[in-house]
């Protein structure tokens, strides 16, 4: 080896040692599980998103929504409520309101507490990233997709 090669190797070793030993490797605040994607306050809440989606429905869709929400309220047990909520989420998705479908799917996952339910909620929100133009709703979908996938 010539002097140039030895100098480069020594320089690289010194740079590596300086970076490794000279910088702090631990964060200032410890990370908590489930903390990624959570924000102290959201600019758009789920109630706001649902109200916005409801205002965009025509009379026929509003009547169908009212029937499905009545089925959810009148469910006699937890299994019937889960099925009604799944049906409602599917209806929102088929109607083109992906964010509203994701909110209901998140409610299903909260009640069901299964990995597959959280995965479906995350996938629903993720599909909103490709289908929605509004940047605020896209950010809402992104945040909730991350949270759902973390819980899956």
PDB file of C-alpha atoms in Angstrom:
ATOM      1  CA  UNK A   1       0.000   0.000   0.000  1.00  0.00           C
ATOM      2  CA  UNK A   2       1.249   3.445  -0.763  1.00  0.00           C
ATOM      3  CA  UNK A   3       1.156   6.491   1.499  1.00  0.00           C
ATOM      4  CA  UNK A   4      -2.047   7.900  -0.064  1.00  0.00           C
ATOM      5  CA  UNK A   5      -4.042   4.715   0.606  1.00  0.00           C
ATOM      6  CA  UNK A   6      -2.808   4.516   4.199  1.00  0.00           C
ATOM      7  CA  UNK A   7      -3.691   8.195   4.725  1.00  0.00           C
ATOM      8  CA  UNK A   8      -7.226   7.657   3.376  1.00  0.00           C
ATOM      9  CA  UNK A   9      -7.782   4.631   5.622  1.00  0.00           C
ATOM     10  CA  UNK A  10      -6.511   6.480   8.709  1.00  0.00           C
ATOM     11  CA  UNK A  11      -8.634   9.530   7.819  1.00  0.00           C
ATOM     12  CA  UNK A  12     -11.748   7.397   7.412  1.00  0.00           C
ATOM     13  CA  UNK A  13     -11.079   5.641  10.715  1.00  0.00           C
ATOM     14  CA  UNK A  14     -10.603   8.979  12.504  1.00  0.00           C
ATOM     15  CA  UNK A  15     -13.799  10.371  10.950  1.00  0.00           C
ATOM     16  CA  UNK A  16     -15.740   7.261  11.970  1.00  0.00           C
ATOM     17  CA  UNK A  17     -14.370   7.373  15.519  1.00  0.00           C
ATOM     18  CA  UNK A  18     -15.107  11.093  15.804  1.00  0.00           C
ATOM     19  CA  UNK A  19     -18.708  10.673  14.679  1.00  0.00           C
ATOM     20  CA  UNK A  20     -19.305   7.532  16.726  1.00  0.00           C
ATOM     21  CA  UNK A  21     -17.839   8.748  19.998  1.00  0.00           C
ATOM     22  CA  UNK A  22     -18.409  12.462  19.530  1.00  0.00           C
ATOM     23  CA  UNK A  23     -22.189  12.475  19.015  1.00  0.00           C
ATOM     24  CA  UNK A  24     -25.032  11.538  21.336  1.00  0.00           C
ATOM     25  CA  UNK A  25     -26.795   8.333  20.277  1.00  0.00           C
ATOM     26  CA  UNK A  26     -29.796   8.643  22.588  1.00  0.00           C
ATOM     27  CA  UNK A  27     -32.754  10.964  21.997  1.00  0.00           C
ATOM     28  CA  UNK A  28     -33.398  13.821  24.410  1.00  0.00           C
ATOM     29  CA  UNK A  29     -36.838  12.383  25.253  1.00  0.00           C
ATOM     30  CA  UNK A  30     -37.471   8.645  25.340  1.00  0.00           C
ATOM     31  CA  UNK A  31     -39.740   7.179  22.666  1.00  0.00           C
ATOM     32  CA  UNK A  32     -43.041   5.696  23.804  1.00  0.00           C
ATOM     33  CA  UNK A  33     -44.700   2.831  21.899  1.00  0.00           C
ATOM     34  CA  UNK A  34     -47.616   4.131  19.838  1.00  0.00           C
ATOM     35  CA  UNK A  35     -46.279   7.676  19.838  1.00  0.00           C
ATOM     36  CA  UNK A  36     -45.505   7.898  16.114  1.00  0.00           C
ATOM     37  CA  UNK A  37     -48.139   9.762  14.137  1.00  0.00           C
ATOM     38  CA  UNK A  38     -49.859  11.249  17.167  1.00  0.00           C
ATOM     39  CA  UNK A  39     -50.136  14.972  17.420  1.00  0.00           C
ATOM     40  CA  UNK A  40     -51.250  17.078  20.358  1.00  0.00           C
ATOM     41  CA  UNK A  41     -54.177  18.414  18.366  1.00  0.00           C
ATOM     42  CA  UNK A  42     -55.530  17.746  14.918  1.00  0.00           C
ATOM     43  CA  UNK A  43     -56.644  20.511  12.637  1.00  0.00           C
ATOM     44  CA  UNK A  44     -59.363  18.190  11.355  1.00  0.00           C
ATOM     45  CA  UNK A  45     -61.283  16.013  13.794  1.00  0.00           C
ATOM     46  CA  UNK A  46     -63.310  12.952  12.898  1.00  0.00           C
ATOM     47  CA  UNK A  47     -66.571  14.754  13.700  1.00  0.00           C
ATOM     48  CA  UNK A  48     -65.648  17.542  11.291  1.00  0.00           C
ATOM     49  CA  UNK A  49     -64.770  15.069   8.546  1.00  0.00           C
ATOM     50  CA  UNK A  50     -68.000  13.122   9.032  1.00  0.00           C
ATOM     51  CA  UNK A  51     -70.094  16.308   9.014  1.00  0.00           C
ATOM     52  CA  UNK A  52     -68.384  17.464   5.822  1.00  0.00           C
ATOM     53  CA  UNK A  53     -69.119  14.096   4.163  1.00  0.00           C
ATOM     54  CA  UNK A  54     -72.766  14.181   5.300  1.00  0.00           C
ATOM     55  CA  UNK A  55     -73.256  17.647   3.791  1.00  0.00           C
ATOM     56  CA  UNK A  56     -72.112  16.368   0.398  1.00  0.00           C
ATOM     57  CA  UNK A  57     -74.702  13.552   0.235  1.00  0.00           C
ATOM     58  CA  UNK A  58     -77.750  13.793  -1.989  1.00  0.00           C
ATOM     59  CA  UNK A  59     -81.190  12.968  -0.549  1.00  0.00           C
ATOM     60  CA  UNK A  60     -81.099   9.320  -1.637  1.00  0.00           C
ATOM     61  CA  UNK A  61     -77.677   8.792  -0.076  1.00  0.00           C
ATOM     62  CA  UNK A  62     -78.743  10.635   3.085  1.00  0.00           C
ATOM     63  CA  UNK A  63     -81.735   8.301   3.451  1.00  0.00           C
ATOM     64  CA  UNK A  64     -79.507   5.228   2.974  1.00  0.00           C
ATOM     65  CA  UNK A  65     -77.056   6.614   5.550  1.00  0.00           C
ATOM     66  CA  UNK A  66     -79.868   7.209   8.033  1.00  0.00           C
ATOM     67  CA  UNK A  67     -81.014   3.572   7.642  1.00  0.00           C
ATOM     68  CA  UNK A  68     -77.494   2.255   8.192  1.00  0.00           C
ATOM     69  CA  UNK A  69     -76.879   4.482  11.220  1.00  0.00           C
ATOM     70  CA  UNK A  70     -80.227   3.379  12.678  1.00  0.00           C
ATOM     71  CA  UNK A  71     -79.113  -0.239  12.255  1.00  0.00           C
ATOM     72  CA  UNK A  72     -75.946   0.561  14.207  1.00  0.00           C
ATOM     73  CA  UNK A  73     -77.893   2.255  17.010  1.00  0.00           C
ATOM     74  CA  UNK A  74     -80.462  -0.563  17.195  1.00  0.00           C
ATOM     75  CA  UNK A  75     -77.915  -3.392  17.327  1.00  0.00           C
ATOM     76  CA  UNK A  76     -78.806  -5.732  20.172  1.00  0.00           C
ATOM     77  CA  UNK A  77     -75.305  -6.988  20.943  1.00  0.00           C
ATOM     78  CA  UNK A  78     -71.665  -6.270  20.178  1.00  0.00           C
ATOM     79  CA  UNK A  79     -71.480  -8.715  17.254  1.00  0.00           C
ATOM     80  CA  UNK A  80     -74.505  -7.138  15.560  1.00  0.00           C
ATOM     81  CA  UNK A  81     -73.060  -3.670  16.130  1.00  0.00           C
ATOM     82  CA  UNK A  82     -69.735  -4.711  14.584  1.00  0.00           C
ATOM     83  CA  UNK A  83     -71.507  -6.091  11.515  1.00  0.00           C
ATOM     84  CA  UNK A  84     -73.592  -2.926  11.163  1.00  0.00           C
ATOM     85  CA  UNK A  85     -70.484  -0.754  11.483  1.00  0.00           C
ATOM     86  CA  UNK A  86     -68.649  -2.844   8.874  1.00  0.00           C
ATOM     87  CA  UNK A  87     -71.625  -2.437   6.556  1.00  0.00           C
ATOM     88  CA  UNK A  88     -71.634   1.318   7.199  1.00  0.00           C
ATOM     89  CA  UNK A  89     -67.903   1.593   6.492  1.00  0.00           C
ATOM     90  CA  UNK A  90     -68.351  -0.337   3.245  1.00  0.00           C
ATOM     91  CA  UNK A  91     -71.201   1.953   2.250  1.00  0.00           C
ATOM     92  CA  UNK A  92     -69.090   5.078   2.838  1.00  0.00           C
ATOM     93  CA  UNK A  93     -66.264   3.553   0.794  1.00  0.00           C
ATOM     94  CA  UNK A  94     -68.560   2.531  -2.067  1.00  0.00           C
ATOM     95  CA  UNK A  95     -70.082   6.020  -2.027  1.00  0.00           C
ATOM     96  CA  UNK A  96     -66.637   7.538  -2.548  1.00  0.00           C
ATOM     97  CA  UNK A  97     -66.061   8.991   0.926  1.00  0.00           C
ATOM     98  CA  UNK A  98     -62.887   7.125   1.853  1.00  0.00           C
ATOM     99  CA  UNK A  99     -62.043   9.226   4.896  1.00  0.00           C
ATOM    100  CA  UNK A 100     -65.489   8.641   6.418  1.00  0.00           C
ATOM    101  CA  UNK A 101     -65.115   4.919   5.655  1.00  0.00           C
ATOM    102  CA  UNK A 102     -61.756   4.944   7.447  1.00  0.00           C
ATOM    103  CA  UNK A 103     -63.235   6.661  10.501  1.00  0.00           C
ATOM    104  CA  UNK A 104     -65.930   3.994  10.782  1.00  0.00           C
ATOM    105  CA  UNK A 105     -63.350   1.239  10.137  1.00  0.00           C
ATOM    106  CA  UNK A 106     -61.268   2.726  12.964  1.00  0.00           C
ATOM    107  CA  UNK A 107     -64.332   2.496  15.214  1.00  0.00           C
ATOM    108  CA  UNK A 108     -64.741  -1.160  14.186  1.00  0.00           C
ATOM    109  CA  UNK A 109     -61.095  -1.818  15.044  1.00  0.00           C
ATOM    110  CA  UNK A 110     -61.485  -0.097  18.421  1.00  0.00           C
ATOM    111  CA  UNK A 111     -64.399  -2.368  19.287  1.00  0.00           C
ATOM    112  CA  UNK A 112     -62.966  -5.547  17.723  1.00  0.00           C
ATOM    113  CA  UNK A 113     -59.336  -5.060  18.883  1.00  0.00           C
ATOM    114  CA  UNK A 114     -58.014  -7.490  16.266  1.00  0.00           C
ATOM    115  CA  UNK A 115     -54.945  -7.094  14.102  1.00  0.00           C
ATOM    116  CA  UNK A 116     -56.966  -7.601  10.932  1.00  0.00           C
ATOM    117  CA  UNK A 117     -59.467  -4.874  11.888  1.00  0.00           C
ATOM    118  CA  UNK A 118     -56.662  -2.380  12.521  1.00  0.00           C
ATOM    119  CA  UNK A 119     -55.026  -3.406   9.252  1.00  0.00           C
ATOM    120  CA  UNK A 120     -58.270  -2.796   7.353  1.00  0.00           C
ATOM    121  CA  UNK A 121     -58.639   0.611   8.988  1.00  0.00           C
ATOM    122  CA  UNK A 122     -55.071   1.489   8.038  1.00  0.00           C
ATOM    123  CA  UNK A 123     -55.551   0.275   4.471  1.00  0.00           C
ATOM    124  CA  UNK A 124     -58.747   2.302   4.160  1.00  0.00           C
ATOM    125  CA  UNK A 125     -57.017   5.468   5.302  1.00  0.00           C
ATOM    126  CA  UNK A 126     -54.039   4.663   3.069  1.00  0.00           C
ATOM    127  CA  UNK A 127     -56.299   4.375   0.021  1.00  0.00           C
ATOM    128  CA  UNK A 128     -57.465   7.901   0.817  1.00  0.00           C
ATOM    129  CA  UNK A 129     -53.936   9.131   0.108  1.00  0.00           C
ATOM    130  CA  UNK A 130     -54.293   8.131  -3.537  1.00  0.00           C
ATOM    131  CA  UNK A 131     -57.936   9.142  -3.982  1.00  0.00           C
ATOM    132  CA  UNK A 132     -58.239  12.475  -2.154  1.00  0.00           C
ATOM    133  CA  UNK A 133     -57.010  15.804  -3.510  1.00  0.00           C
ATOM    134  CA  UNK A 134     -57.599  17.955  -0.386  1.00  0.00           C
ATOM    135  CA  UNK A 135     -54.273  18.279   1.473  1.00  0.00           C
ATOM    136  CA  UNK A 136     -55.906  18.538   4.908  1.00  0.00           C
ATOM    137  CA  UNK A 137     -57.839  15.302   4.381  1.00  0.00           C
ATOM    138  CA  UNK A 138     -54.750  13.627   2.926  1.00  0.00           C
ATOM    139  CA  UNK A 139     -52.776  14.553   6.063  1.00  0.00           C
ATOM    140  CA  UNK A 140     -55.633  13.260   8.240  1.00  0.00           C
ATOM    141  CA  UNK A 141     -55.608   9.979   6.307  1.00  0.00           C
ATOM    142  CA  UNK A 142     -51.826   9.692   6.535  1.00  0.00           C
ATOM    143  CA  UNK A 143     -51.780  10.280  10.290  1.00  0.00           C
ATOM    144  CA  UNK A 144     -54.575   7.814  10.977  1.00  0.00           C
ATOM    145  CA  UNK A 145     -53.139   5.200   8.603  1.00  0.00           C
ATOM    146  CA  UNK A 146     -49.862   5.261  10.534  1.00  0.00           C
ATOM    147  CA  UNK A 147     -51.685   4.980  13.868  1.00  0.00           C
ATOM    148  CA  UNK A 148     -53.823   2.076  12.634  1.00  0.00           C
ATOM    149  CA  UNK A 149     -50.884   0.172  11.155  1.00  0.00           C
ATOM    150  CA  UNK A 150     -48.953   0.626  14.412  1.00  0.00           C
ATOM    151  CA  UNK A 151     -51.826  -1.001  16.303  1.00  0.00           C
ATOM    152  CA  UNK A 152     -52.135  -3.877  13.800  1.00  0.00           C
TER     153      UNK A 152
END
